[in-house]
Short mmCIF file of C-alpha atoms and ligand atoms in Angstrom, two decimals:
data_model
loop_
_atom_site.label_atom_id
_atom_site.label_comp_id
_atom_site.label_asym_id
_atom_site.label_seq_id
_atom_site.Cartn_x
_atom_site.Cartn_y
_atom_site.Cartn_z
CA MET A 1 19.08 14.24 -8.02
CA LEU A 2 15.97 15.26 -6.41
CA GLY A 3 16.67 17.52 -3.73
CA VAL A 4 14.44 16.31 -1.11
CA SER A 5 13.32 17.55 2.44
CA CYS A 6 11.19 16.48 4.87
CA MET A 7 8.21 18.38 6.43
CA PRO A 8 6.75 17.98 9.95
CA LEU A 9 4.13 14.85 9.99
CA PRO A 10 1.21 15.37 11.69
CA SER A 11 0.74 12.30 13.92
CA GLU A 12 -2.57 11.07 12.33
CA CYS A 13 -0.75 10.91 8.90
CA ALA A 14 -0.15 7.54 6.85
CA ALA A 15 3.39 8.13 5.95
CA PRO A 16 5.69 10.97 6.08
CA VAL A 17 5.19 13.61 3.02
CA GLU A 18 8.70 14.84 1.50
CA THR A 19 8.71 17.78 -0.83
CA ILE A 20 10.68 18.24 -4.05
CA SER A 21 12.91 21.47 -4.59
CA SER A 22 11.30 22.26 -7.95
CA THR A 23 14.17 24.46 -8.97
CA VAL A 24 16.42 21.16 -9.82
CA LEU A 25 13.88 19.95 -12.40
CA GLY A 26 12.27 20.94 -15.79
CA ASP A 27 8.98 21.33 -15.56
CA SER A 28 7.38 18.62 -17.76
CA LEU A 29 6.19 15.07 -16.80
CA ASP A 30 8.70 13.78 -19.02
CA ASP A 31 11.47 15.72 -17.18
CA LEU A 32 10.16 14.22 -13.96
CA GLN A 33 10.17 10.95 -15.49
CA ARG A 34 13.77 11.13 -16.52
CA GLU A 35 14.64 12.33 -12.96
CA VAL A 36 12.90 9.44 -11.34
CA GLU A 37 14.42 6.75 -13.70
CA ALA A 38 17.63 8.46 -12.97
CA ALA A 39 17.59 7.58 -9.24
CA PHE A 40 16.29 4.02 -10.04
CA PRO A 41 16.59 1.56 -8.28
CA PHE A 42 15.62 3.82 -5.52
CA SER A 43 16.95 1.78 -2.31
CA GLU A 44 18.25 -1.44 -1.12
CA SER A 45 14.88 -2.74 -0.37
CA LEU A 46 13.95 -2.21 -3.80
CA SER A 47 16.86 -3.41 -5.58
CA ALA A 48 15.31 -6.68 -6.76
CA ALA A 49 13.25 -4.62 -9.21
CA THR A 50 14.39 -4.39 -12.67
CA ALA A 51 12.26 -1.55 -13.92
CA CYS A 52 11.26 2.24 -12.79
CA VAL A 53 7.71 2.01 -13.42
CA PHE A 54 6.61 5.54 -13.68
CA GLY A 55 3.38 5.72 -15.05
CA GLU A 56 1.80 6.06 -18.46
CA GLY A 57 -1.08 7.89 -20.20
CA ASP A 58 -2.37 11.21 -21.22
CA PRO A 59 -0.31 13.89 -19.46
CA ASN A 60 -3.35 16.33 -19.87
CA SER A 61 -5.88 14.06 -18.45
CA SER A 62 -8.58 15.10 -16.14
CA LEU A 63 -8.67 11.57 -14.55
CA VAL A 64 -5.55 9.84 -12.88
CA PHE A 65 -5.66 6.39 -11.33
CA VAL A 66 -3.16 5.79 -8.53
CA GLY A 67 -2.42 2.16 -7.69
CA GLU A 68 0.07 0.65 -4.79
CA ALA A 69 3.00 -0.54 -6.46
CA PRO A 70 4.04 -2.60 -9.63
CA GLY A 71 3.71 -6.18 -9.63
CA ALA A 72 5.78 -8.77 -11.74
CA ASP A 73 4.22 -8.36 -14.90
CA GLU A 74 4.87 -4.41 -14.34
CA ASP A 75 8.30 -4.82 -13.65
CA ARG A 76 8.78 -7.02 -16.85
CA GLN A 77 7.21 -4.41 -18.98
CA GLY A 78 8.07 -1.26 -17.32
CA ARG A 79 4.43 -0.22 -17.62
CA PRO A 80 1.60 0.21 -14.74
CA PHE A 81 -1.60 -2.11 -14.47
CA VAL A 82 -0.64 -4.47 -17.27
CA GLY A 83 -1.20 -8.15 -15.54
CA PRO A 84 -4.56 -9.44 -14.21
CA ALA A 85 -5.37 -6.26 -12.18
CA GLY A 86 -4.69 -4.14 -15.02
CA ARG A 87 -6.85 -5.71 -17.38
CA LYS A 88 -9.70 -5.49 -14.73
CA LEU A 89 -8.62 -1.90 -14.69
CA ASP A 90 -8.93 -1.82 -18.37
CA GLU A 91 -12.44 -2.89 -18.24
CA ILE A 92 -13.76 -0.43 -15.45
CA ILE A 93 -12.36 2.36 -17.62
CA LYS A 94 -14.04 1.34 -20.93
CA ALA A 95 -17.25 0.90 -18.73
CA MET A 96 -16.63 4.42 -17.96
CA GLY A 97 -16.86 5.53 -21.62
CA LEU A 98 -12.84 6.01 -21.56
CA GLU A 99 -9.74 4.54 -23.33
CA ARG A 100 -6.97 3.69 -21.35
CA GLU A 101 -4.89 6.17 -23.55
CA GLU A 102 -7.32 9.08 -22.23
CA VAL A 103 -6.44 8.82 -18.85
CA TYR A 104 -3.08 8.60 -16.75
CA ILE A 105 -2.30 5.59 -14.56
CA CYS A 106 0.62 5.20 -11.98
CA ASN A 107 1.38 3.95 -8.53
CA VAL A 108 2.37 5.26 -5.26
CA LEU A 109 5.51 3.17 -5.49
CA LYS A 110 7.80 3.14 -8.78
CA ALA A 111 9.53 -0.03 -8.37
CA ARG A 112 8.00 -3.56 -7.48
CA PRO A 113 8.43 -4.61 -3.70
CA PRO A 114 10.34 -8.24 -3.73
CA GLY A 115 7.46 -10.91 -3.83
CA ASN A 116 4.90 -8.11 -4.13
CA ARG A 117 5.05 -7.77 -0.45
CA ASN A 118 3.59 -4.51 1.21
CA PRO A 119 5.37 -1.33 0.25
CA LEU A 120 7.50 -0.24 3.40
CA PRO A 121 6.88 3.16 5.15
CA ASP A 122 10.28 4.26 4.04
CA GLU A 123 9.63 3.31 0.68
CA VAL A 124 6.08 5.05 0.78
CA ALA A 125 7.99 8.17 2.20
CA GLN A 126 10.58 8.10 -0.66
CA ALA A 127 8.22 7.47 -3.57
CA THR A 128 5.60 10.33 -1.86
CA PRO A 129 7.29 13.45 -3.40
CA TRP A 130 7.41 11.90 -7.05
CA LEU A 131 3.76 10.90 -6.88
CA TYR A 132 2.78 14.53 -5.74
CA GLU A 133 4.83 16.25 -8.27
CA GLN A 134 3.34 13.94 -10.84
CA LEU A 135 -0.16 15.08 -9.87
CA ARG A 136 0.75 18.67 -9.73
CA ARG A 137 2.04 18.23 -13.15
CA ILE A 138 -1.17 16.56 -14.81
CA ARG A 139 -3.35 18.61 -12.58
CA PRO A 140 -6.59 16.24 -13.04
CA SER A 141 -9.98 17.21 -12.07
CA VAL A 142 -10.24 13.79 -10.16
CA ILE A 143 -8.09 11.17 -8.90
CA VAL A 144 -9.11 7.41 -8.29
CA ALA A 145 -7.27 6.06 -5.32
CA LEU A 146 -7.19 2.27 -6.00
CA GLY A 147 -7.00 0.28 -2.78
CA GLY A 148 -5.79 1.29 0.82
CA PRO A 149 -2.29 2.64 0.58
CA ALA A 150 -3.09 5.09 -2.47
CA SER A 151 -6.27 5.89 -0.60
CA LYS A 152 -4.38 6.45 3.06
CA LEU A 153 -1.35 8.43 1.49
CA LEU A 154 -3.67 10.87 -0.48
CA LEU A 155 -6.01 11.54 1.96
CA GLN A 156 -3.66 11.38 5.09
CA THR A 157 -5.76 8.67 6.99
CA HIS A 158 -4.73 5.77 8.71
CA ASP A 159 -8.61 4.62 8.25
CA GLY A 160 -8.85 1.32 6.02
CA ILE A 161 -10.42 1.27 2.47
CA THR A 162 -13.51 -0.68 3.51
CA ARG A 163 -14.44 2.69 5.70
CA LEU A 164 -12.89 5.11 2.89
CA ARG A 165 -14.29 3.93 -0.25
CA GLY A 166 -17.26 5.81 -1.79
CA HIS A 167 -16.38 8.95 0.11
CA MET A 168 -14.85 11.75 -2.19
CA GLY A 169 -12.07 13.06 -0.26
CA VAL A 170 -9.51 15.73 -1.33
CA TRP A 171 -5.85 15.66 -2.09
CA GLN A 172 -4.25 18.86 -0.72
CA ASP A 173 -0.68 19.63 -2.08
CA PRO A 174 1.17 20.19 1.05
CA GLU A 175 3.35 22.60 -1.37
CA GLY A 176 0.56 24.92 -2.48
CA ASP A 177 -3.08 25.64 -2.76
CA LEU A 178 -3.66 22.70 -5.47
CA GLU A 179 -6.43 20.83 -4.04
CA ILE A 180 -7.93 17.59 -6.20
CA PRO A 181 -11.03 15.73 -5.38
CA VAL A 182 -10.00 12.08 -4.36
CA MET A 183 -12.48 8.73 -4.91
CA PRO A 184 -10.88 6.07 -2.89
CA THR A 185 -11.97 2.58 -4.21
CA PHE A 186 -11.30 -0.70 -3.95
CA HIS A 187 -7.98 -2.09 -5.56
CA PRO A 188 -8.89 -4.23 -9.02
CA ALA A 189 -7.04 -6.74 -7.73
CA PHE A 190 -9.26 -6.95 -4.64
CA LEU A 191 -12.25 -6.97 -6.90
CA LEU A 192 -10.71 -10.00 -8.63
CA ARG A 193 -10.40 -11.94 -5.30
CA ASN A 194 -13.76 -10.85 -4.41
CA TYR A 195 -15.80 -10.73 -7.31
CA THR A 196 -19.50 -10.55 -5.91
CA ALA A 197 -22.42 -8.62 -7.10
CA GLU A 198 -21.68 -6.34 -3.69
CA VAL A 199 -18.31 -5.44 -4.23
CA ARG A 200 -18.61 -4.89 -8.16
CA GLY A 201 -21.70 -2.47 -7.24
CA GLN A 202 -19.89 -0.71 -4.85
CA MET A 203 -16.89 0.01 -7.25
CA TRP A 204 -19.12 0.92 -10.01
CA GLN A 205 -21.01 3.29 -7.77
CA ASP A 206 -17.65 5.10 -6.84
CA MET A 207 -16.97 5.31 -10.63
CA GLN A 208 -20.35 6.67 -11.29
CA ALA A 209 -19.60 9.39 -8.79
CA VAL A 210 -16.17 10.24 -10.61
CA MET A 211 -17.81 10.29 -13.95
CA ALA A 212 -20.48 12.53 -12.60
CA LEU A 213 -17.69 15.07 -11.20
CA LEU A 214 -15.88 14.50 -14.71
CA ALA A 215 -19.29 15.89 -16.39
CA HIS A 216 -19.30 18.96 -14.43
N1 URA Y 1 -1.00 -3.25 -8.65
C1 URA Y 1 -1.02 -2.02 -8.37
O1 URA Y 1 -0.91 -1.44 -7.57
N2 URA Y 1 -0.24 -1.40 -9.39
C2 URA Y 1 0.01 -1.97 -10.75
O2 URA Y 1 0.74 -1.29 -11.57
C3 URA Y 1 -0.50 -3.53 -10.75
C4 URA Y 1 -0.64 -4.03 -9.85
#
């Protein structure tokens, strides 16, 4: 079992931040995946989920995409971003000159909320130490936060995605010195619902800023 303990929450934070006692874990990403899978289904409120969707991709990638939570397709396959939003994300990754296998893709929540409802604060609080530990073990150069929940959590703000997007921020590891640039941008599902020249242009602008940082 993961040893989790609560840290004090700054009042402006979007969700409580918990920490994992790393002494109980092996230190690879696979070890963490086994720990998280052992805790599945995580909570009563997520008990309708059929799979733990930990994340996938290159564990040494310099680029990590963080979404919100698995949907029905992801729950069925146990893999992140494999439905319509995933196909849009694949297109974005390709347009950046990368293959899906070259990046790492995960979500804040590791299990599907029933009916695709928004994650509850308790669910985010439980999943946060796992996401943070994932990021520590991958140590990417840049994180792309897809949509409001991931952006708010990683940047510890209540600001909405419309305000946040396009402004590079920083994820500060509450347990250490690690600081990783975060680009908050629209969720691909939002892009699918709002497929306008303006939204597409804004998202592409965000990805270009990410590519520029990766090129350094
Ligand atoms: N939406 C997400 O946020 N994550 C997925 O894995 C799929 C859809």
